[in-house]
mmCIF file with all atom_site columns, C-alpha atoms in Angstrom:
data_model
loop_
_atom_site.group_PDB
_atom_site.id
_atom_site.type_symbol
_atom_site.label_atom_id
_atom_site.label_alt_id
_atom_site.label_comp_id
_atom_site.label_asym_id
_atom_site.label_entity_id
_atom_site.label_seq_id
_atom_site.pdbx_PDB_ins_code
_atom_site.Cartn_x
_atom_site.Cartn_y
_atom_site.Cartn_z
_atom_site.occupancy
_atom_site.B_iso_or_equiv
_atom_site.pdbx_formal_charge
_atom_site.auth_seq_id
_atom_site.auth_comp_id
_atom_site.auth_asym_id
_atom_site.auth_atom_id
_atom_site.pdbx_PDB_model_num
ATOM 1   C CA . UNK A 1 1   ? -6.748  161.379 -13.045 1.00 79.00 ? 4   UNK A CA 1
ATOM 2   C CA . UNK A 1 2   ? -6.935  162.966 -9.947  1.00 87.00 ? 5   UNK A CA 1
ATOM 3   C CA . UNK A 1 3   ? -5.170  162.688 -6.375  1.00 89.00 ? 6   UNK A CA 1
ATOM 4   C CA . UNK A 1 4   ? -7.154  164.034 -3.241  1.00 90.00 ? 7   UNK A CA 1
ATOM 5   C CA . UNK A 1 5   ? -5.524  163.229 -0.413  1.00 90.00 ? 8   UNK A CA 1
ATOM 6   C CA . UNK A 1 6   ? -2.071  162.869 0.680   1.00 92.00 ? 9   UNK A CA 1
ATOM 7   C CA . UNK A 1 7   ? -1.646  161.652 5.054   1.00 91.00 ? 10  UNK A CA 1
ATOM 8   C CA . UNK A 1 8   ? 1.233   160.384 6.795   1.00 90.00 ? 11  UNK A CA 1
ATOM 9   C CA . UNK A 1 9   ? 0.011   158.437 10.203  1.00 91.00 ? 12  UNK A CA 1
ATOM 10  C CA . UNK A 1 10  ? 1.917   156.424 12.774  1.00 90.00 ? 13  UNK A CA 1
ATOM 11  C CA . UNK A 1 11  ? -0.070  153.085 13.512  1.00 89.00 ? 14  UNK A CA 1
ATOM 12  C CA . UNK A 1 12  ? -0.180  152.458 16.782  1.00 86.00 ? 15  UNK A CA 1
ATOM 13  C CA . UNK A 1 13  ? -1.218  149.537 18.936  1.00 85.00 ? 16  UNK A CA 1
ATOM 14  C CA . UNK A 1 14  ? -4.949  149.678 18.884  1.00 85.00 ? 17  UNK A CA 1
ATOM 15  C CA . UNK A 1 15  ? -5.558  152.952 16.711  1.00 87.00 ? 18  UNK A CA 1
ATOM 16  C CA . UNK A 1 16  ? -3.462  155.070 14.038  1.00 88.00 ? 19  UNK A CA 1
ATOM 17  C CA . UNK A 1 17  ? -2.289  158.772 14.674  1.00 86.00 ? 20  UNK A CA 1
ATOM 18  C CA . UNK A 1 18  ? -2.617  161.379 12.019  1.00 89.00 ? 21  UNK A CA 1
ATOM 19  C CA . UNK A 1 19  ? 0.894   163.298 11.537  1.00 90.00 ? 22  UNK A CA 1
ATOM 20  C CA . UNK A 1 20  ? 0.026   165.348 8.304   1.00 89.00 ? 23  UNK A CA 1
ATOM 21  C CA . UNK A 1 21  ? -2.214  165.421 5.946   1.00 90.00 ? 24  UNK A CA 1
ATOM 22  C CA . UNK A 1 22  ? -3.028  167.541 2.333   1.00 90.00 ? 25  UNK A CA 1
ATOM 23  C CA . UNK A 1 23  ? -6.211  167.505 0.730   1.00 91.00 ? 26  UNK A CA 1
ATOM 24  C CA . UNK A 1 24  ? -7.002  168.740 -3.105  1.00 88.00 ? 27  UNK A CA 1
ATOM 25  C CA . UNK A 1 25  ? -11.114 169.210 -2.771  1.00 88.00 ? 28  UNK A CA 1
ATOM 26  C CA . UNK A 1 26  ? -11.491 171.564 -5.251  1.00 88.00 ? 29  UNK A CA 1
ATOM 27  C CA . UNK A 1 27  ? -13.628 169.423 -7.388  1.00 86.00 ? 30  UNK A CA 1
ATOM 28  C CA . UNK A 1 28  ? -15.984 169.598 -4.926  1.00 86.00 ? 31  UNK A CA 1
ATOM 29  C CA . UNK A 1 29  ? -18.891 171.463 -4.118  1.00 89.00 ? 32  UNK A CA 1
ATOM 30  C CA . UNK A 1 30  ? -17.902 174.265 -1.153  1.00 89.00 ? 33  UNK A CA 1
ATOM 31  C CA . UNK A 1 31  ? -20.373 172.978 1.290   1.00 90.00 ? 34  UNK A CA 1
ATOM 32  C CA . UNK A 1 32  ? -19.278 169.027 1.103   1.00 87.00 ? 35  UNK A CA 1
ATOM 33  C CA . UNK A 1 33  ? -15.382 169.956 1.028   1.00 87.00 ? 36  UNK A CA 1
ATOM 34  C CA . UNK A 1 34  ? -15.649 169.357 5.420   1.00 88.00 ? 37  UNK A CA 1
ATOM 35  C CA . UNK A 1 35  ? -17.694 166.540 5.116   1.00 88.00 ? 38  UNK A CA 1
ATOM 36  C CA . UNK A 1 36  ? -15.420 164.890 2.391   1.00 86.00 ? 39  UNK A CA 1
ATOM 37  C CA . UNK A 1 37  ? -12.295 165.949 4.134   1.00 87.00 ? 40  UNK A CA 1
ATOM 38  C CA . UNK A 1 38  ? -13.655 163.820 7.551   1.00 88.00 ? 41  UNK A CA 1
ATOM 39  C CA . UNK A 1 39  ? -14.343 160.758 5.569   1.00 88.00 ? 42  UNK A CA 1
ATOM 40  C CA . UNK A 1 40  ? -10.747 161.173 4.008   1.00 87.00 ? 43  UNK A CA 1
ATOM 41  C CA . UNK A 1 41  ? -8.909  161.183 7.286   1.00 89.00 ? 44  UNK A CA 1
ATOM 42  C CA . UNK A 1 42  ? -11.533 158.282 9.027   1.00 89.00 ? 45  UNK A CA 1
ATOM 43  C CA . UNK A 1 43  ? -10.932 156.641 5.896   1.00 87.00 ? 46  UNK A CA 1
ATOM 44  C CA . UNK A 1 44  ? -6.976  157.013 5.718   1.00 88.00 ? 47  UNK A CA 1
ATOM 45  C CA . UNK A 1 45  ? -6.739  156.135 9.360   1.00 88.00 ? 48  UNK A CA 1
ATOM 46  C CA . UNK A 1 46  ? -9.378  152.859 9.270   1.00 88.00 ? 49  UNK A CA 1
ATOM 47  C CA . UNK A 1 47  ? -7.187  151.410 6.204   1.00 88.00 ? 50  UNK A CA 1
ATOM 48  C CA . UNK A 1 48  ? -3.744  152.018 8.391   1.00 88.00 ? 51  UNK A CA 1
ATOM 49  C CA . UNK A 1 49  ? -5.464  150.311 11.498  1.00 88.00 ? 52  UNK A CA 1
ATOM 50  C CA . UNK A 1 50  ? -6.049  147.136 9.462   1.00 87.00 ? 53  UNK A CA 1
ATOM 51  C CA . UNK A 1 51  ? -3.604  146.513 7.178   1.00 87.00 ? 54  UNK A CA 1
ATOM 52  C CA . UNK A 1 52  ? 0.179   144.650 8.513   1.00 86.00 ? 55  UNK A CA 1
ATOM 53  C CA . UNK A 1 53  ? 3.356   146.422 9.506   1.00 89.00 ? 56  UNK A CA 1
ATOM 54  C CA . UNK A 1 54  ? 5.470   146.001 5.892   1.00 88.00 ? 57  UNK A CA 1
ATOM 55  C CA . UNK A 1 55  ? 2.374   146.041 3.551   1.00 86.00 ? 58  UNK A CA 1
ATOM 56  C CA . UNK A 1 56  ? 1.322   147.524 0.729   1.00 87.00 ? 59  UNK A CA 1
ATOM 57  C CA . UNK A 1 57  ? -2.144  147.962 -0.528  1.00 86.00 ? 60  UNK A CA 1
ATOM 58  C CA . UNK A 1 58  ? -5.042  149.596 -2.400  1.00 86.00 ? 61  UNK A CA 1
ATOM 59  C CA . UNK A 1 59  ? -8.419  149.584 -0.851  1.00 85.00 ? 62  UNK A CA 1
ATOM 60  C CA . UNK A 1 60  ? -11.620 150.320 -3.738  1.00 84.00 ? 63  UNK A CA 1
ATOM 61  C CA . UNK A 1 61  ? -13.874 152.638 -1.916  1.00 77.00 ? 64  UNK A CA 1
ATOM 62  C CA . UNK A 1 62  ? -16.785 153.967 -4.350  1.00 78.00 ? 65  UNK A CA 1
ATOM 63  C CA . UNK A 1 63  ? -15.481 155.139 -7.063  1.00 79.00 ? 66  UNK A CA 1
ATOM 64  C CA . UNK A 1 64  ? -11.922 156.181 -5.417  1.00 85.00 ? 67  UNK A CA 1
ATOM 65  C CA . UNK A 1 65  ? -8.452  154.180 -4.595  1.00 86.00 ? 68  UNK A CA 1
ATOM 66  C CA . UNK A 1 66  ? -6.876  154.852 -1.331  1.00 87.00 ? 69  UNK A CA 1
ATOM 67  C CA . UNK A 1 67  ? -3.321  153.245 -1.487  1.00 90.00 ? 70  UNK A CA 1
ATOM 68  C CA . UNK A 1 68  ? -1.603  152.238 1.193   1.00 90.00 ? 71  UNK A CA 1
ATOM 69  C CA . UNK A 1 69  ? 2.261   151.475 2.912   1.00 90.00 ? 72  UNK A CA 1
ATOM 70  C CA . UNK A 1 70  ? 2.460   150.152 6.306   1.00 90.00 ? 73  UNK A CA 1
ATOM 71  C CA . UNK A 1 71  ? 6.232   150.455 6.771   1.00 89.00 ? 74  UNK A CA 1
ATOM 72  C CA . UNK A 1 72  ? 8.041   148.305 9.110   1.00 90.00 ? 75  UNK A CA 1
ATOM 73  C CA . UNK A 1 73  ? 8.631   150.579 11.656  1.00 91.00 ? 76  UNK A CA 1
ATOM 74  C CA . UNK A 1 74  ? 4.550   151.666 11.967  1.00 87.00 ? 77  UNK A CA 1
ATOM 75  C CA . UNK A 1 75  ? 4.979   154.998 9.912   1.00 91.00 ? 78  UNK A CA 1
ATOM 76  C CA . UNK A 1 76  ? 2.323   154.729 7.529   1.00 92.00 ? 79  UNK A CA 1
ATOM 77  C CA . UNK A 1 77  ? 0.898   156.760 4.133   1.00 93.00 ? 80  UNK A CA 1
ATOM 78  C CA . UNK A 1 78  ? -2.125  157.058 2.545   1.00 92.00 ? 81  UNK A CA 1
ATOM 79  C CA . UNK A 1 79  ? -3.557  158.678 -0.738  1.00 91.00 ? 82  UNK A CA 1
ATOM 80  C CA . UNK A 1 80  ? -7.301  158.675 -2.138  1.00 91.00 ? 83  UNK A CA 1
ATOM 81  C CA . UNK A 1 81  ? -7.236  159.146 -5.618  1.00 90.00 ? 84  UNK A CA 1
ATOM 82  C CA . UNK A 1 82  ? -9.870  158.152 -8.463  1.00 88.00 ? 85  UNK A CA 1
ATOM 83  C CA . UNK A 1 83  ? -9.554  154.731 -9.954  1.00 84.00 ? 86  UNK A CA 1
ATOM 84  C CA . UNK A 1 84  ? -7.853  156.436 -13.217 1.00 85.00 ? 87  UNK A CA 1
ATOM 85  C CA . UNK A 1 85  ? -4.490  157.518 -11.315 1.00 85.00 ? 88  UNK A CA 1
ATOM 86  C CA . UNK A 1 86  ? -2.035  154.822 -11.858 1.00 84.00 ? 89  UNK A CA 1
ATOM 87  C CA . UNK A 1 87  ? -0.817  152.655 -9.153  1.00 83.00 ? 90  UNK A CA 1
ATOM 88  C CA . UNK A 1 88  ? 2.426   152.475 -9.588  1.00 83.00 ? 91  UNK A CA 1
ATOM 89  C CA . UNK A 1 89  ? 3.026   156.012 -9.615  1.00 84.00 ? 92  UNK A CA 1
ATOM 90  C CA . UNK A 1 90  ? 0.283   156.224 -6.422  1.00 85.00 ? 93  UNK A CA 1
ATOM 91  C CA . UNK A 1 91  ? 3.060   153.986 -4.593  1.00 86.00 ? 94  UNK A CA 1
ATOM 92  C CA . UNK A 1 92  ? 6.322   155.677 -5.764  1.00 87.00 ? 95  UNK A CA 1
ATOM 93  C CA . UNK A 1 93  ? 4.953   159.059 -4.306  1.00 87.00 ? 96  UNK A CA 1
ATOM 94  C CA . UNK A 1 94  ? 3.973   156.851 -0.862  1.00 89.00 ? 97  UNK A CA 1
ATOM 95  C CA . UNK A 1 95  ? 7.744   155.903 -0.781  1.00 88.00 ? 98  UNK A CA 1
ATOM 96  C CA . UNK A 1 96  ? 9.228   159.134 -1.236  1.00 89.00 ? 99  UNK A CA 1
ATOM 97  C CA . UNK A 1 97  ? 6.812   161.112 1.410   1.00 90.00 ? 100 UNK A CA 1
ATOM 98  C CA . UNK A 1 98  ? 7.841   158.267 3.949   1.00 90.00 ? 101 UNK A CA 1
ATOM 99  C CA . UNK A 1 99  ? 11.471  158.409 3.094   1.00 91.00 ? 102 UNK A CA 1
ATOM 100 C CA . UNK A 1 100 ? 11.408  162.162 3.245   1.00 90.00 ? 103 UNK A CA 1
ATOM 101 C CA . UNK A 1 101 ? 9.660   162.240 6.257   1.00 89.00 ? 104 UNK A CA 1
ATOM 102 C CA . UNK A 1 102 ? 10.983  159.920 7.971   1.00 89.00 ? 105 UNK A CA 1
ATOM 103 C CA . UNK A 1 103 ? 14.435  161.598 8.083   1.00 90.00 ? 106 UNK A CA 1
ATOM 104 C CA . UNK A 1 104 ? 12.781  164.975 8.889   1.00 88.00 ? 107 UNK A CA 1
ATOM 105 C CA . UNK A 1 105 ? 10.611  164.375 11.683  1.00 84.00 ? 108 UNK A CA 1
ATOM 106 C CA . UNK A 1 106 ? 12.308  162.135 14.498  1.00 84.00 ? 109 UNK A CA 1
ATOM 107 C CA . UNK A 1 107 ? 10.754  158.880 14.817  1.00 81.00 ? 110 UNK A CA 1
ATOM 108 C CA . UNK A 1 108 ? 10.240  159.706 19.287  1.00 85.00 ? 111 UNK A CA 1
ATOM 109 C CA . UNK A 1 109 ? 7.647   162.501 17.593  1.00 83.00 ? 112 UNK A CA 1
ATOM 110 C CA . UNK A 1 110 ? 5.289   159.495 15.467  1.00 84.00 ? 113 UNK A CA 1
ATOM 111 C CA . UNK A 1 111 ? 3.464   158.111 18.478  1.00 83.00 ? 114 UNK A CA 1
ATOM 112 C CA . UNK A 1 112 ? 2.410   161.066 19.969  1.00 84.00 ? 115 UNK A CA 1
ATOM 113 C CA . UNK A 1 113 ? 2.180   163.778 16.924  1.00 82.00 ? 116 UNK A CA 1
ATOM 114 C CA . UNK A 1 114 ? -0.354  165.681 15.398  1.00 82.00 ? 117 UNK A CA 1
ATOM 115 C CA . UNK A 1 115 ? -0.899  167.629 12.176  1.00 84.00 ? 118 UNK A CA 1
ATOM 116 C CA . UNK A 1 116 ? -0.319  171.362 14.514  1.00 82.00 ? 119 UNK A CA 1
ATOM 117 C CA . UNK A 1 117 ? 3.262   170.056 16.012  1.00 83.00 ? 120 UNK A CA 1
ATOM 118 C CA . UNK A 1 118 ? 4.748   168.190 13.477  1.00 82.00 ? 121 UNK A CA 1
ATOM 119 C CA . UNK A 1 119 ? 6.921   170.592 11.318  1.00 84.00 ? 122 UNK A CA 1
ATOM 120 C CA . UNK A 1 120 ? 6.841   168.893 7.639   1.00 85.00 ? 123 UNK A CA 1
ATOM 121 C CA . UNK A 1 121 ? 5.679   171.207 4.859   1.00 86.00 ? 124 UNK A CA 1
ATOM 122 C CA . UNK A 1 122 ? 5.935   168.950 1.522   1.00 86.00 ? 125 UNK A CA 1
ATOM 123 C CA . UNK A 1 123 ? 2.905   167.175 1.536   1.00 88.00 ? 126 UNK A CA 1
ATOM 124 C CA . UNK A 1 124 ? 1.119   170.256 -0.410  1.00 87.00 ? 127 UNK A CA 1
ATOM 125 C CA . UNK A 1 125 ? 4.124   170.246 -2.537  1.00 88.00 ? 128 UNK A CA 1
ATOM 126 C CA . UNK A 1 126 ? 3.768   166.839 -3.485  1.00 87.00 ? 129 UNK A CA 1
ATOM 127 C CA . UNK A 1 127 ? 0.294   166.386 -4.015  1.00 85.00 ? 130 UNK A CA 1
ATOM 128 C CA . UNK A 1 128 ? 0.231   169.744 -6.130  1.00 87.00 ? 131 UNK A CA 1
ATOM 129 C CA . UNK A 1 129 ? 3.603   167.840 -8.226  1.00 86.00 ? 132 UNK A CA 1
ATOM 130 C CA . UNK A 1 130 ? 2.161   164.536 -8.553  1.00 85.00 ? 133 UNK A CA 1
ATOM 131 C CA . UNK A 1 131 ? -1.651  165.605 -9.748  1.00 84.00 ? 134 UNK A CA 1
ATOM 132 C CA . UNK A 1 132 ? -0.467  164.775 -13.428 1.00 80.00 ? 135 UNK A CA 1
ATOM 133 C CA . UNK A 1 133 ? 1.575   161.333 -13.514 1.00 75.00 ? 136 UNK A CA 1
ATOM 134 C CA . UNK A 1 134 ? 3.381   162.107 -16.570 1.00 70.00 ? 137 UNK A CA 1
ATOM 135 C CA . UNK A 1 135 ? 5.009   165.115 -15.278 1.00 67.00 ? 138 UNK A CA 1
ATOM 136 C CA . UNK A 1 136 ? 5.854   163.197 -12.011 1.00 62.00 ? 139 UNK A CA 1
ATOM 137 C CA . UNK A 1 137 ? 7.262   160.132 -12.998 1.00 59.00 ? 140 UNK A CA 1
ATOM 138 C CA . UNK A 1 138 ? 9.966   159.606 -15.176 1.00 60.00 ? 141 UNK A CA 1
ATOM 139 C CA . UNK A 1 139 ? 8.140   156.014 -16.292 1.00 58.00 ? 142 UNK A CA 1
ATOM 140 C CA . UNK A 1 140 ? 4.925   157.030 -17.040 1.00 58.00 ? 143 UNK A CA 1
ATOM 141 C CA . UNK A 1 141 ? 6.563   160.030 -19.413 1.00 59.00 ? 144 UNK A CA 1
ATOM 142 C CA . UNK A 1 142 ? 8.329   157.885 -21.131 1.00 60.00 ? 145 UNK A CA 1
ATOM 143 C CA . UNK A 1 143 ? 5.463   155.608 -21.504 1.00 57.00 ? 146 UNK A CA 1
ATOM 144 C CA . UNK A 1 144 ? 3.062   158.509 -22.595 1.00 56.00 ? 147 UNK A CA 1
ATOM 145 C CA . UNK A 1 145 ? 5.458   159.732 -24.801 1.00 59.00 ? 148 UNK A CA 1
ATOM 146 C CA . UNK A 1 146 ? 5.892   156.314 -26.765 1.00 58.00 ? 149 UNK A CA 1
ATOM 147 C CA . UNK A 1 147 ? 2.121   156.713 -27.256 1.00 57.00 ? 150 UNK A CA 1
ATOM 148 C CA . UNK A 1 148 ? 2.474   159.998 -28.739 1.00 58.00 ? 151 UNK A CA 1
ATOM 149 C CA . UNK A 1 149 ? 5.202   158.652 -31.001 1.00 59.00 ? 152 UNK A CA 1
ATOM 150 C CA . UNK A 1 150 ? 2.786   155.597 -32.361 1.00 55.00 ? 153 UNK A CA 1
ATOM 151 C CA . UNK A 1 151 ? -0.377  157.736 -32.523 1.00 55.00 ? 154 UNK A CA 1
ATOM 152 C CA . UNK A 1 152 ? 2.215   160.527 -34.781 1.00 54.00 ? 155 UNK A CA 1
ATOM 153 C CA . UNK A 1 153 ? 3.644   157.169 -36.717 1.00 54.00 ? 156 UNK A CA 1
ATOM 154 C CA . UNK A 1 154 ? 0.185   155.536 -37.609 1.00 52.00 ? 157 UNK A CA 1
ATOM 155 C CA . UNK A 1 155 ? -1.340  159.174 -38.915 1.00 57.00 ? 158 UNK A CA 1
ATOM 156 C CA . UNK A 1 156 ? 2.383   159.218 -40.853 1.00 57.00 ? 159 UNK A CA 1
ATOM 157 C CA . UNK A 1 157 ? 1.653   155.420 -42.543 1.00 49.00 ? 160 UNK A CA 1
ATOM 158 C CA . UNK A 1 158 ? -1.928  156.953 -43.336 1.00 56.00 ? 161 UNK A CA 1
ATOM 159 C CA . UNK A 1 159 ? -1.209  159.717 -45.179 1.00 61.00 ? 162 UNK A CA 1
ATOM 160 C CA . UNK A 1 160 ? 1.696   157.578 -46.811 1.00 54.00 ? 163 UNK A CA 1
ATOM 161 C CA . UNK A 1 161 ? -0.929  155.512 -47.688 1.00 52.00 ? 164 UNK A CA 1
ATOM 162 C CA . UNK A 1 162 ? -3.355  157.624 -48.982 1.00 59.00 ? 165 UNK A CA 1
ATOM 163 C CA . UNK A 1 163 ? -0.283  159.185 -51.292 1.00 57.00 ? 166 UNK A CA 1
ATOM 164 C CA . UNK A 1 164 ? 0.447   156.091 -52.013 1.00 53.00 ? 167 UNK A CA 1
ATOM 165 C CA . UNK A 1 165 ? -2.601  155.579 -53.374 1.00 54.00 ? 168 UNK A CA 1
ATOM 166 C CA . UNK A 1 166 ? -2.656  159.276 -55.370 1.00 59.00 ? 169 UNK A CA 1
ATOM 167 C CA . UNK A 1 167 ? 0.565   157.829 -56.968 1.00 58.00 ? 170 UNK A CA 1
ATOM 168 C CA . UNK A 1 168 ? -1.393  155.066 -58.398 1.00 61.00 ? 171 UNK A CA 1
ATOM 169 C CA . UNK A 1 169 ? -3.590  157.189 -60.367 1.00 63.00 ? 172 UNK A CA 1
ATOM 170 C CA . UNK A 1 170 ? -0.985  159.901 -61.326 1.00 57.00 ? 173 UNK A CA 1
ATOM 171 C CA . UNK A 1 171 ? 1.168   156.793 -62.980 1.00 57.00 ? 174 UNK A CA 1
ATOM 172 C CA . UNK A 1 172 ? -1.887  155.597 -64.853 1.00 58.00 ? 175 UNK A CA 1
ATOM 173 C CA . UNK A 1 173 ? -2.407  159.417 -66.149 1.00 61.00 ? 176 UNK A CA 1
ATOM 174 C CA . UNK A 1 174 ? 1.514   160.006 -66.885 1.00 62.00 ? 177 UNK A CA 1
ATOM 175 C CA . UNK A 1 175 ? 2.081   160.506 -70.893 1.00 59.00 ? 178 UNK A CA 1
ATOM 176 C CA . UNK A 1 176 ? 5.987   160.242 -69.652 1.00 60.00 ? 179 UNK A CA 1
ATOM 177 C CA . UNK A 1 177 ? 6.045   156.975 -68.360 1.00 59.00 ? 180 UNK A CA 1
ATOM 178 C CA . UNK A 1 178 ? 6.672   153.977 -71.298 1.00 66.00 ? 181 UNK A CA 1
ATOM 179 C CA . UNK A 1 179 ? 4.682   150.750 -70.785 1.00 68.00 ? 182 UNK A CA 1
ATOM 180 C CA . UNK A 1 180 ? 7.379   149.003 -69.277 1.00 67.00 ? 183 UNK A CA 1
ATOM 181 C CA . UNK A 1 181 ? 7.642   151.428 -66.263 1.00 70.00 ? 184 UNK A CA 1
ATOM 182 C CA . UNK A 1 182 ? 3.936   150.988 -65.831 1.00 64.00 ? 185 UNK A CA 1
ATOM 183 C CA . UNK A 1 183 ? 4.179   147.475 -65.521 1.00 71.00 ? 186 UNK A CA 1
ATOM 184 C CA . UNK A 1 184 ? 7.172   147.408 -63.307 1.00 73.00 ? 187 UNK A CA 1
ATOM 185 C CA . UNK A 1 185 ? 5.173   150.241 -60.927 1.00 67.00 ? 188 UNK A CA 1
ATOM 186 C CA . UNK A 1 186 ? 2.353   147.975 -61.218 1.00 73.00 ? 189 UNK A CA 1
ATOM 187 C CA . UNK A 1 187 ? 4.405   144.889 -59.854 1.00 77.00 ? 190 UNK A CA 1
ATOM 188 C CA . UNK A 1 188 ? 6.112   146.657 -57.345 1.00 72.00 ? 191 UNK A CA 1
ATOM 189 C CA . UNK A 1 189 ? 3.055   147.984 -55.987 1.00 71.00 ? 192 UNK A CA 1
ATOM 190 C CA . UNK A 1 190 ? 1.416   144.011 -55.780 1.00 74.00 ? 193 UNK A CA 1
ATOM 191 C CA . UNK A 1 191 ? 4.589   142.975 -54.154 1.00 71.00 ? 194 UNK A CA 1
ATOM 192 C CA . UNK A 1 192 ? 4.411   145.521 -51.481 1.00 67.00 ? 195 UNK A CA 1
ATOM 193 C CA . UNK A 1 193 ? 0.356   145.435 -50.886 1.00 64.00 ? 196 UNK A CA 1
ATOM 194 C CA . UNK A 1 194 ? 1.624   142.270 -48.678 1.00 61.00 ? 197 UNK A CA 1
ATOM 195 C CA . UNK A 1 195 ? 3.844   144.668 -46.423 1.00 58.00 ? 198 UNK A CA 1
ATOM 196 C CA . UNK A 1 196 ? 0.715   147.319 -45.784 1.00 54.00 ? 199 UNK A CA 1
ATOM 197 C CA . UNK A 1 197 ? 0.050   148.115 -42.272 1.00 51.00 ? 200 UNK A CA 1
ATOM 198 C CA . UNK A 1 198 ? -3.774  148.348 -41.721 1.00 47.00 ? 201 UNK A CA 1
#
């Protein structure tokens, strides 16, 4: 999972402005990183042009995701990632850039910004924070954490299971067990064979 891009714009009437943007091209090869970066901000600014004041969306370029949020009042974000990063989290980080940035940078600035006069230094911060999901969203921890917890409780059941199963022979070998024991081991063990988790 990977974010690469991370722009605020202001759509305009007929074209959107780029206020800020951050960029993570490090999985890139030196001499495309330019190249890449253009197609980024073209891209970014193309999906803000044509999607509605108040929308949300996510656009399947290639192989990557741009996500966008048209807010109401025509300040817009946009972030490329690959079509791994989740969605969700894609579109809590969109809210929180415009939220923040909206009460940093004063709205008479949008129209006629650019990436040299607006002062807003975050959007490093945030792309840097959010590259892992997990550690960025409270959600998607606790999601990937439940995981953890199954994946730990199914290898538990198996080696309970394959004791279990190391029991049977050690009560068929035990000198110190009477017959009756045996057979109530035995019938204990048919009862629960039902109950097995596979």
């Amino acid at each position: 999972m990977k974010l690469y891009s991370l722009s605020v714009l202001h759509k305009g009437a007929t074209k959107s402005n780029l206020l800020k943007s951050a960029y993570d091209l490090s999985s890139f090869s030196f001499f495309q990183r330019s190249s890449v970066q253009e197609f980024m901000t073209f891209t970014s600014a193309l999906i803000v042009e044509r999607s509605a004041d108040g929308s949300r969306a996510s656009v399947k370029e290639q192989g990557y995701l741009c996500h966008v949020y048209v807010r109401n009042d025509s300040l817009s974000a946009v972030v490329i990632a690959d079509s791994e990063y989740p969605q969700r989290v894609a579109f809590t980080l969109l809210d929180k850039v415009l939220e923040e940035f909206s009460r940093q940078v004063d709205s008479i600035d949008w129209p006629s910004g650019n990436p040299d006069t607006i002062n807003y230094k975050a959007l490093d911060i945030h792309l840097a924070k959010y590259q892992n999901p997990r550690d960025a969203d409270a959600m998607t921890k606790v999601q990937a954490e439940l995981d953890e917890t199954k994946i730990i409780l199914h290898n538990t059941m198996e080696s309970l299971l394959e004791r279990g199963e190391k029991l049977d022979d050690l009560v068929q070998k035990s000198e110190h067990l009477g017959n009756q024991s045996k057979a109530f081991y035995k019938t204990a063990r048919k009862q629960n064979s039902c109950c097995e988790v596979m």
